[in-house]
Short mmCIF file of C-alpha atoms in Angstrom, two decimals:
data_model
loop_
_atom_site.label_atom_id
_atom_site.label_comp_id
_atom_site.label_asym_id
_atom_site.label_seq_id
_atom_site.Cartn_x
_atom_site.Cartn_y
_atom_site.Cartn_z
CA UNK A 1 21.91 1.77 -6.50
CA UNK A 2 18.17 2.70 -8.12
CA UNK A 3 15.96 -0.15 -6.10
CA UNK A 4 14.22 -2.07 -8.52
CA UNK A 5 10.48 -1.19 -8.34
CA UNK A 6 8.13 -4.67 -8.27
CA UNK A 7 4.52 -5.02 -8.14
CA UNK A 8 2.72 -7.29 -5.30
CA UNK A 9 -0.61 -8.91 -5.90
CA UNK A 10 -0.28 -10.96 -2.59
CA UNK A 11 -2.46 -9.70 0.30
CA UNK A 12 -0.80 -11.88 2.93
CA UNK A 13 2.72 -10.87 1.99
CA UNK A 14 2.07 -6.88 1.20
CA UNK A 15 0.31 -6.56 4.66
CA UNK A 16 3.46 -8.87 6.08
CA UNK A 17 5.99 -5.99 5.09
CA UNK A 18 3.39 -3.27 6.07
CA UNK A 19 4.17 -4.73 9.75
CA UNK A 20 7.83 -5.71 9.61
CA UNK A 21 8.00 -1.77 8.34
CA UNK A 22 6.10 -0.56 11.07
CA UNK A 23 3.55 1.12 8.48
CA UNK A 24 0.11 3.00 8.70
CA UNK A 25 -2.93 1.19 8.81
CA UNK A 26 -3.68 3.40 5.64
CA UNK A 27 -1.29 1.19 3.78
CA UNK A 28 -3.24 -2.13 4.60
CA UNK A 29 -4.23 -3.79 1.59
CA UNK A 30 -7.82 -3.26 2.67
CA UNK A 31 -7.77 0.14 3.09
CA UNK A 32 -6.54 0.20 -0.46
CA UNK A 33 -9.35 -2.27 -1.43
CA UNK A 34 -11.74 0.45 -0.47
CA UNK A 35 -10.19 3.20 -2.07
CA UNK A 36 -10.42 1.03 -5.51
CA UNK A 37 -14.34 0.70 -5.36
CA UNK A 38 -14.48 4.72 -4.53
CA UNK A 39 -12.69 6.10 -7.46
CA UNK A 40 -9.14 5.39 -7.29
CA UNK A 41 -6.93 2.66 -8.85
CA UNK A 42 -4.08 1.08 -6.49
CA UNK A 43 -0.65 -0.07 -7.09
CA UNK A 44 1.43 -1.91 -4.62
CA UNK A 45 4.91 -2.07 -5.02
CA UNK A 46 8.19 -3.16 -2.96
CA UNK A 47 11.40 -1.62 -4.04
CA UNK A 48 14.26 -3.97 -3.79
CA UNK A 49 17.74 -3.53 -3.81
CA UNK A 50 20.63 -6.28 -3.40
CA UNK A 51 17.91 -8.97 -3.19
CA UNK A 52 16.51 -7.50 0.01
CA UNK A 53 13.46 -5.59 0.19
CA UNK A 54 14.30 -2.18 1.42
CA UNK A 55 10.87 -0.23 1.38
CA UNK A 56 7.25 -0.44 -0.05
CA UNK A 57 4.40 1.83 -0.69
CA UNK A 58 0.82 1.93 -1.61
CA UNK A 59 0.20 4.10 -4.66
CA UNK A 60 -3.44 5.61 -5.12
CA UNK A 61 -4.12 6.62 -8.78
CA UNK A 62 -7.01 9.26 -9.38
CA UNK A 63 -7.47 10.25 -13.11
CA UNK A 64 -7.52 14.16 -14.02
CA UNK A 65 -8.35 15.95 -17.08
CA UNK A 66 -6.31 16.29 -19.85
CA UNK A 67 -3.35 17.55 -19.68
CA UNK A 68 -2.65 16.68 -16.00
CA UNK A 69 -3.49 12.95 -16.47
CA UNK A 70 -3.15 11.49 -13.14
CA UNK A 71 -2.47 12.63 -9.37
CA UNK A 72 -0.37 9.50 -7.73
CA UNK A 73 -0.86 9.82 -3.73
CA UNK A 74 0.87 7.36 -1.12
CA UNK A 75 -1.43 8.15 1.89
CA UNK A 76 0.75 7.92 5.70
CA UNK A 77 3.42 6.68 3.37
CA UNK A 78 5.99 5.21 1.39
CA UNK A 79 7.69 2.89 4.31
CA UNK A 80 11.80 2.18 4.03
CA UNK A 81 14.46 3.41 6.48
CA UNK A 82 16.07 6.97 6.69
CA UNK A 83 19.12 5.83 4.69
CA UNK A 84 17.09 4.50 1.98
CA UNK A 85 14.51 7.52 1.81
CA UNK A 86 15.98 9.26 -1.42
CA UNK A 87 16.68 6.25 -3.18
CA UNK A 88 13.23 4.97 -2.78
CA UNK A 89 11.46 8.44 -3.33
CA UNK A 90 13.36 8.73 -6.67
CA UNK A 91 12.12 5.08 -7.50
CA UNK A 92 8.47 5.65 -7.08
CA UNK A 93 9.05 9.10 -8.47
CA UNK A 94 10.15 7.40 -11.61
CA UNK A 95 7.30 4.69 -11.22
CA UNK A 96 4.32 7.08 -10.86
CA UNK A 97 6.08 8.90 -14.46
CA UNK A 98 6.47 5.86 -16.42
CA UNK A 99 3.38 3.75 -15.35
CA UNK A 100 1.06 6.18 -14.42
CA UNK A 101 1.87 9.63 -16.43
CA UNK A 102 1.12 10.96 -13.08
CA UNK A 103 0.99 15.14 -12.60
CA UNK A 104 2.78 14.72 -9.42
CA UNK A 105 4.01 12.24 -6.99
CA UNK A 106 1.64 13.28 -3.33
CA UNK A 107 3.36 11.43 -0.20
CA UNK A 108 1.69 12.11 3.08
CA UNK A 109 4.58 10.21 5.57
CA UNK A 110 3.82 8.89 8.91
CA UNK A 111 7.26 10.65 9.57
CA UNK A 112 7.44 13.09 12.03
CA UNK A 113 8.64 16.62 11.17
CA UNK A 114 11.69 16.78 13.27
CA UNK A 115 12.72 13.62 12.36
CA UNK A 116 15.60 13.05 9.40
CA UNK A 117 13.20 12.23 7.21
CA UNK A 118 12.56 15.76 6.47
CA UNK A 119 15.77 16.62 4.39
CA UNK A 120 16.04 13.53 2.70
CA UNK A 121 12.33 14.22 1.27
CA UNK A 122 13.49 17.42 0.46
CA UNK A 123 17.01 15.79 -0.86
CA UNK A 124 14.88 14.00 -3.27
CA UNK A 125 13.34 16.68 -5.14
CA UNK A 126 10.42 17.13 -3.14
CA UNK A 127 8.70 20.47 -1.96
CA UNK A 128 5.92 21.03 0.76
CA UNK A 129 2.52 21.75 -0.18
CA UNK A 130 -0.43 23.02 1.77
CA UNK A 131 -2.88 20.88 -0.84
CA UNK A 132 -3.05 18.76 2.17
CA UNK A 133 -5.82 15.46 2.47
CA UNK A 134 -4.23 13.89 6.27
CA UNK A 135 -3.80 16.57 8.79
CA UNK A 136 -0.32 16.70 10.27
CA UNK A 137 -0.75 18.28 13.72
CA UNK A 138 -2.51 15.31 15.40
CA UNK A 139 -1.96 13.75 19.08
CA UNK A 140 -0.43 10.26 19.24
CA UNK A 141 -0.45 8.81 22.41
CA UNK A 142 2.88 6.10 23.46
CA UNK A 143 0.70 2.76 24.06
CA UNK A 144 3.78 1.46 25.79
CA UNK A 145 2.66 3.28 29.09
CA UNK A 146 0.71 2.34 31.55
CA UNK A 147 -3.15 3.59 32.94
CA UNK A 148 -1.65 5.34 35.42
CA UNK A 149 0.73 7.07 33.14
CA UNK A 150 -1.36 7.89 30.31
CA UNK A 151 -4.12 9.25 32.60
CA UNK A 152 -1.56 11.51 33.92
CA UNK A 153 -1.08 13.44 31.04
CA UNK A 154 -5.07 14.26 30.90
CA UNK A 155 -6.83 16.80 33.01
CA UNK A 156 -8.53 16.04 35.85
CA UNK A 157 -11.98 16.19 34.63
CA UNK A 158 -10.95 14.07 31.46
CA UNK A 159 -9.87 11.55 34.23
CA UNK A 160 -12.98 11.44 36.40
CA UNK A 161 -15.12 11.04 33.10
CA UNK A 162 -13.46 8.18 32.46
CA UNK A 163 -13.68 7.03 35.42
CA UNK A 164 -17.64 7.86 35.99
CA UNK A 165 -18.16 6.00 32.39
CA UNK A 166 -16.26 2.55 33.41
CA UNK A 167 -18.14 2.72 36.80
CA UNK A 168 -21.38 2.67 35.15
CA UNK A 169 -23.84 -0.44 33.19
CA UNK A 170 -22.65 0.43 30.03
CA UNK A 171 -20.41 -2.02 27.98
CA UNK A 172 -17.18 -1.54 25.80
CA UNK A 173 -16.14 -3.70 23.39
CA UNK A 174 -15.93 -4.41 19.90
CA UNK A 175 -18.69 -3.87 17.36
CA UNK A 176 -19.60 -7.35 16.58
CA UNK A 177 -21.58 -7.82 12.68
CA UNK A 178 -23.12 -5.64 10.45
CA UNK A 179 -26.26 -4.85 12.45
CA UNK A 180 -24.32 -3.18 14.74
CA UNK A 181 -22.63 -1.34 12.46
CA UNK A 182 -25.77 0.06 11.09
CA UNK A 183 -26.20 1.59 14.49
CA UNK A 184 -22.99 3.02 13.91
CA UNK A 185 -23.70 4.98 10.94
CA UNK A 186 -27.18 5.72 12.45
CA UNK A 187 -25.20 8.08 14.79
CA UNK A 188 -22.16 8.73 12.93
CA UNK A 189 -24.77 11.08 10.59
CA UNK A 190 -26.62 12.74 13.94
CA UNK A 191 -22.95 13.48 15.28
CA UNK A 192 -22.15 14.87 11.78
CA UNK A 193 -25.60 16.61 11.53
CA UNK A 194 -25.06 18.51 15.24
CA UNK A 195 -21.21 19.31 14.54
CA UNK A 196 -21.54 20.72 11.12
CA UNK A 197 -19.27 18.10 9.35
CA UNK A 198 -19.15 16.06 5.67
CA UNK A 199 -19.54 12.60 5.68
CA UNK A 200 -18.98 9.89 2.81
CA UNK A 201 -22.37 7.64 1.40
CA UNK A 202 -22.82 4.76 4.17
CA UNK A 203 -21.53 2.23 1.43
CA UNK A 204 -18.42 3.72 1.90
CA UNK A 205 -18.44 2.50 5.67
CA UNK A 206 -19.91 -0.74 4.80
CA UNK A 207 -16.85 -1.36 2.38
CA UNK A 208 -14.43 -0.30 5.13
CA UNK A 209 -15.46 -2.66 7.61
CA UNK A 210 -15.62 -5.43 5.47
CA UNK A 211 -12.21 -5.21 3.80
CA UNK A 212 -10.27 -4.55 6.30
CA UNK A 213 -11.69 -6.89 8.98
CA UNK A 214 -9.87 -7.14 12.14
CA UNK A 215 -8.33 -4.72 10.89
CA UNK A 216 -10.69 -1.80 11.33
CA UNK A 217 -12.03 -2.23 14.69
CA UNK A 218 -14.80 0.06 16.09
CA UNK A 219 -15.10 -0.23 19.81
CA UNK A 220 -19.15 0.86 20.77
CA UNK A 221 -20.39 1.97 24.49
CA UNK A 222 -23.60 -0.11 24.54
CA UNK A 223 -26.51 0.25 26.93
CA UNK A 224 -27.95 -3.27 26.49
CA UNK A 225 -28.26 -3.86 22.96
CA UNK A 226 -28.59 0.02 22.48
CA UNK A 227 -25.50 1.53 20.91
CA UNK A 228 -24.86 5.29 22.35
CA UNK A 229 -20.85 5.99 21.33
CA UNK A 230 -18.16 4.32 19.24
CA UNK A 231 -14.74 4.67 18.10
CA UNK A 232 -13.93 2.94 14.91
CA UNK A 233 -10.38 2.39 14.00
CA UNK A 234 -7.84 1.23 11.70
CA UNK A 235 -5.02 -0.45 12.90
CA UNK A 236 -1.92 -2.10 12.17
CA UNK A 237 0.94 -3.85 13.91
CA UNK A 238 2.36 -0.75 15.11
CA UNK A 239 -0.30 1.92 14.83
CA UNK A 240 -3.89 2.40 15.75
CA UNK A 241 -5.52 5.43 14.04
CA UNK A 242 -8.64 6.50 14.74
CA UNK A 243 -11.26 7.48 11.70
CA UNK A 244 -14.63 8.30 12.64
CA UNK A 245 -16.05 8.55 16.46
CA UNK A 246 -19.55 9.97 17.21
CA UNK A 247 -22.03 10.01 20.03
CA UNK A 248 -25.78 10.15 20.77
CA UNK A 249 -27.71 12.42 22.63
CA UNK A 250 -28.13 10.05 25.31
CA UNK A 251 -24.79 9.01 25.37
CA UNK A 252 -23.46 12.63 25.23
CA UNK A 253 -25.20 12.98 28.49
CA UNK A 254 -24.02 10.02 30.56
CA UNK A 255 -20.31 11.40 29.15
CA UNK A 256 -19.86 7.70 27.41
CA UNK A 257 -17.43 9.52 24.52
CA UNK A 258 -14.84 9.71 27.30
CA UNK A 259 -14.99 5.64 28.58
CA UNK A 260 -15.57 4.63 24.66
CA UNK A 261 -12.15 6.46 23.76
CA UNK A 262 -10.41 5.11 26.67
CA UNK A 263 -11.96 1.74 25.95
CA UNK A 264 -10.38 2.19 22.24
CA UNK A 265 -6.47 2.80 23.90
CA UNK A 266 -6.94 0.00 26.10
CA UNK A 267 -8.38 -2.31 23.76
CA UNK A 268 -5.50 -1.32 20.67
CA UNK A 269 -2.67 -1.78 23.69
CA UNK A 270 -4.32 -5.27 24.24
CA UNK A 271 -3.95 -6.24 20.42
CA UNK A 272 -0.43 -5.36 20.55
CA UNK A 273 -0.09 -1.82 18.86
CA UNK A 274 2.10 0.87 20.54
CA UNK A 275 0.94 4.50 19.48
CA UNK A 276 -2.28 5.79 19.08
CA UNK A 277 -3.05 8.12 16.49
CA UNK A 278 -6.14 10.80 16.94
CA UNK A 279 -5.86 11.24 13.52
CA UNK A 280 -5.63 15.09 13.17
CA UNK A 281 -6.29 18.40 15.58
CA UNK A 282 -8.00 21.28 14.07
CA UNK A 283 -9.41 24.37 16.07
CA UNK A 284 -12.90 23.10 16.60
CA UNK A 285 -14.74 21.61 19.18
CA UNK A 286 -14.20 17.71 18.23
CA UNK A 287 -10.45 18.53 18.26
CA UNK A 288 -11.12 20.37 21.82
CA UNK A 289 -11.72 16.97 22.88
CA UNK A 290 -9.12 15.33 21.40
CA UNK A 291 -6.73 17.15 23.27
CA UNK A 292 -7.89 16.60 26.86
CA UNK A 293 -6.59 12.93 26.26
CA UNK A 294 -2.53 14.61 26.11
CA UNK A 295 -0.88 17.23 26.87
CA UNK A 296 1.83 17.39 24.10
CA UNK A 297 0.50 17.56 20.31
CA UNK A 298 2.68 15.79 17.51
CA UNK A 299 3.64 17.59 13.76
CA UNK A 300 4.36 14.88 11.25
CA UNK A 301 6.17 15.59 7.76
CA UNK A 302 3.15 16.90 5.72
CA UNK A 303 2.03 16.89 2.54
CA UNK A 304 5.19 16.57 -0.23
CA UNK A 305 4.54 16.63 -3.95
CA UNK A 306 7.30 15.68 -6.72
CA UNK A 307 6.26 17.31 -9.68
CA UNK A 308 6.71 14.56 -12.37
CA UNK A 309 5.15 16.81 -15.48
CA UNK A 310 5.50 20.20 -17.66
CA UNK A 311 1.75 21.01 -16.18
CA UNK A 312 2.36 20.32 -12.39
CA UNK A 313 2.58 24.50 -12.25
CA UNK A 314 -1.19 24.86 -13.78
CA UNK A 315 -2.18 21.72 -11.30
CA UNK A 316 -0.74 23.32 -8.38
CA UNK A 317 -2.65 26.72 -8.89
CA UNK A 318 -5.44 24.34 -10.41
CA UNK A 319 -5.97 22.06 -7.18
CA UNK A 320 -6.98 24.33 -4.36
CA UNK A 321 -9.51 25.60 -5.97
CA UNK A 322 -11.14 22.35 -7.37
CA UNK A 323 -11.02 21.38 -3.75
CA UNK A 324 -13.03 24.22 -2.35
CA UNK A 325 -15.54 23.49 -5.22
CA UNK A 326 -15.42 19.85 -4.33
CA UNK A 327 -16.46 21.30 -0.37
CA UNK A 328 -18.90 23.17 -1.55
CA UNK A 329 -20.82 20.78 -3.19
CA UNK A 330 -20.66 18.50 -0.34
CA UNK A 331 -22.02 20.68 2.58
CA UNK A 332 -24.78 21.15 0.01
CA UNK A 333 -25.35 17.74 -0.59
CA UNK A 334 -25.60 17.17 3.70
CA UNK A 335 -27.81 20.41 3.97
CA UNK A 336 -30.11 19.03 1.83
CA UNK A 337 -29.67 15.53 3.07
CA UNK A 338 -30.39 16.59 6.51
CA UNK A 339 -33.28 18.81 5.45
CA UNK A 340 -34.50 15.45 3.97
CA UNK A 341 -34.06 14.17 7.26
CA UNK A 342 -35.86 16.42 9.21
CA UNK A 343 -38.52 15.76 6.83
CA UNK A 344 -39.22 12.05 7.00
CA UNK A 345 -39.03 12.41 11.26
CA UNK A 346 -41.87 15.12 11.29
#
């Protein structure tokens, strides 16, 4: 049977069967809510089959020029069972056609790559691509363990860190309003400025933390009232994932990055998730860190595209290279932004 594909305009019950699914925090309704005042449009759907709900995904629409129309992208995503993974796929395959003339149908899964999943992505007509947004090799830690067991897997300095950091005056916990989380940003753009990486308009942040609530929490080493490290967060029943971290100076010398990020596991065990997604490993120094916390590193499924159009051969050649031109222009824009910078502290 082709599950029937049926829109959902209720927060409350989309985010319901986000949990009972075990989904990404990416598939909140307030993530979405972000991405639709930053240039996409978003479409929630369930697919139901038999009267029974057997999977759900959130759709992200970006417009493209003539003749590709539309790229559809279901980010850490769609959610349904193994046995109902080709059935759905075809579904929102159909969907992202019909309703959205869509290029191509992008699914990033929260699946892992040795998992089932693979060949019934593949069963349903999809192919791997490296045009790739969510990095797949990433470090997910089992939240069902305890201190003693997750701190075995880290090194020995990585443990003494920690254990220097939670000795010390400074306090971990949750970033409270948004006054605080103008400290954040303060040095989420030095920690960008010193390691050399993009970052989005504040606004951006601002939206984030105020549509998804609770559910985006970022936990802050504070020296008094003085913020000096944070790890912010997205999290859902099942799975905290971290998006943005950073550090001062000051903190960077007391070693606070290593009790914040413990903080953050112990404080996403306590609200009931069990894994704990580092959201991505590269071969730089941020991801050097990353991976004193485990030993192992996890591959999930990738980036799969469905091409859905006549053009998707044009887009596919088309993509990388708006993307490079799209990087470009944004370590530009933060050279001259921190040249501004520089500027106003002289």
């Amino acid at each position: 049977m082709i599950p029937a594909v049926v829109p959902c305009t209720d927060r409350a019950l989309w985010d319901d069967h986000v949990d009972r699914f075990q989904g990404h925090p990416q598939q909140l309704w307030g993530w979405g809510e972000t991405k639709a005042m930053h240039g996409w449009s978003v479409d929630r759907v369930l697919l139901e089959a038999d009267g029974s709900v057997i999977g759900c995904a959130q759709l992200l629409v970006r417009r493209l020029p003539v003749p590709f129309r539309a790229l559809v992208y279901i980010p850490r995503g769609p959610m349904c069972s193994v046995e109902d993974t080709p059935a759905v796929l075809r579904s929102l395959a159909g969907h992202a056609a019909s309703r959205h003339r869509g290029v191509a149908l992008s699914i990033e899964p929260d699946w892992d790559l040795d998992s089932p999943y693979a060949a019934a992505v593949e069963g349903a007509g999809f192919r791997g691509t490296t045009n790739t947004v969510l990095i797949p090799r990433t470090l997910i830690l089992d939240l069902g363990k305890s201190d003693d067991e997750l701190m075995a897997d880290m090194s020995k300095t990585t443990r003494a860190n920690i254990r220097k950091a939670m000795r010390s005056d400074v306090e971990f916990r949750k970033v409270k309003n948004e006054s605080e989380l103008e400290q954040v940003l303060g040095i989420y753009h030095e920690t960008a400025e010193r390691a050399g990486f993009g970052i989005h308009e504040d606004q951006y942040y601002r939206d984030i933390f105020r549509n998804l609530g609770e559910g985006s929490p970022i936990i802050g080493a504070f020296d008094g009232e003085q913020l000096l490290a944070f790890v912010w967060l997205a999290r859902s029943g099942a799975t905290a994932f971290e998006l943005y971290g950073g550090v001062s100076a000051e903190g960077q010398k007391k070693r606070v990055n290593y009790g914040v990020k413990w903080a953050a596991l112990q404080a996403m065990r306590e609200d009931g998730c069990s894994r704990y997604d580092f959201n991505g490993l590269l071969n730089d120094g941020i991801s050097d860190f990353k991976k004193q916390f485990g030993k192992h590193e996890n591959m999930l499924l990738g980036t799969w595209e469905k091409p859905l159009s006549p053009f998707y051969p044009a887009y596919a050649r088309a993509m990388p290279l708006a993307r490079k031109g799209i990087q470009a222009a944004r370590r530009l824009a933060k050279t001259a932004a921190g040249r501004a910078r520089a500027l106003l502290r002289r």
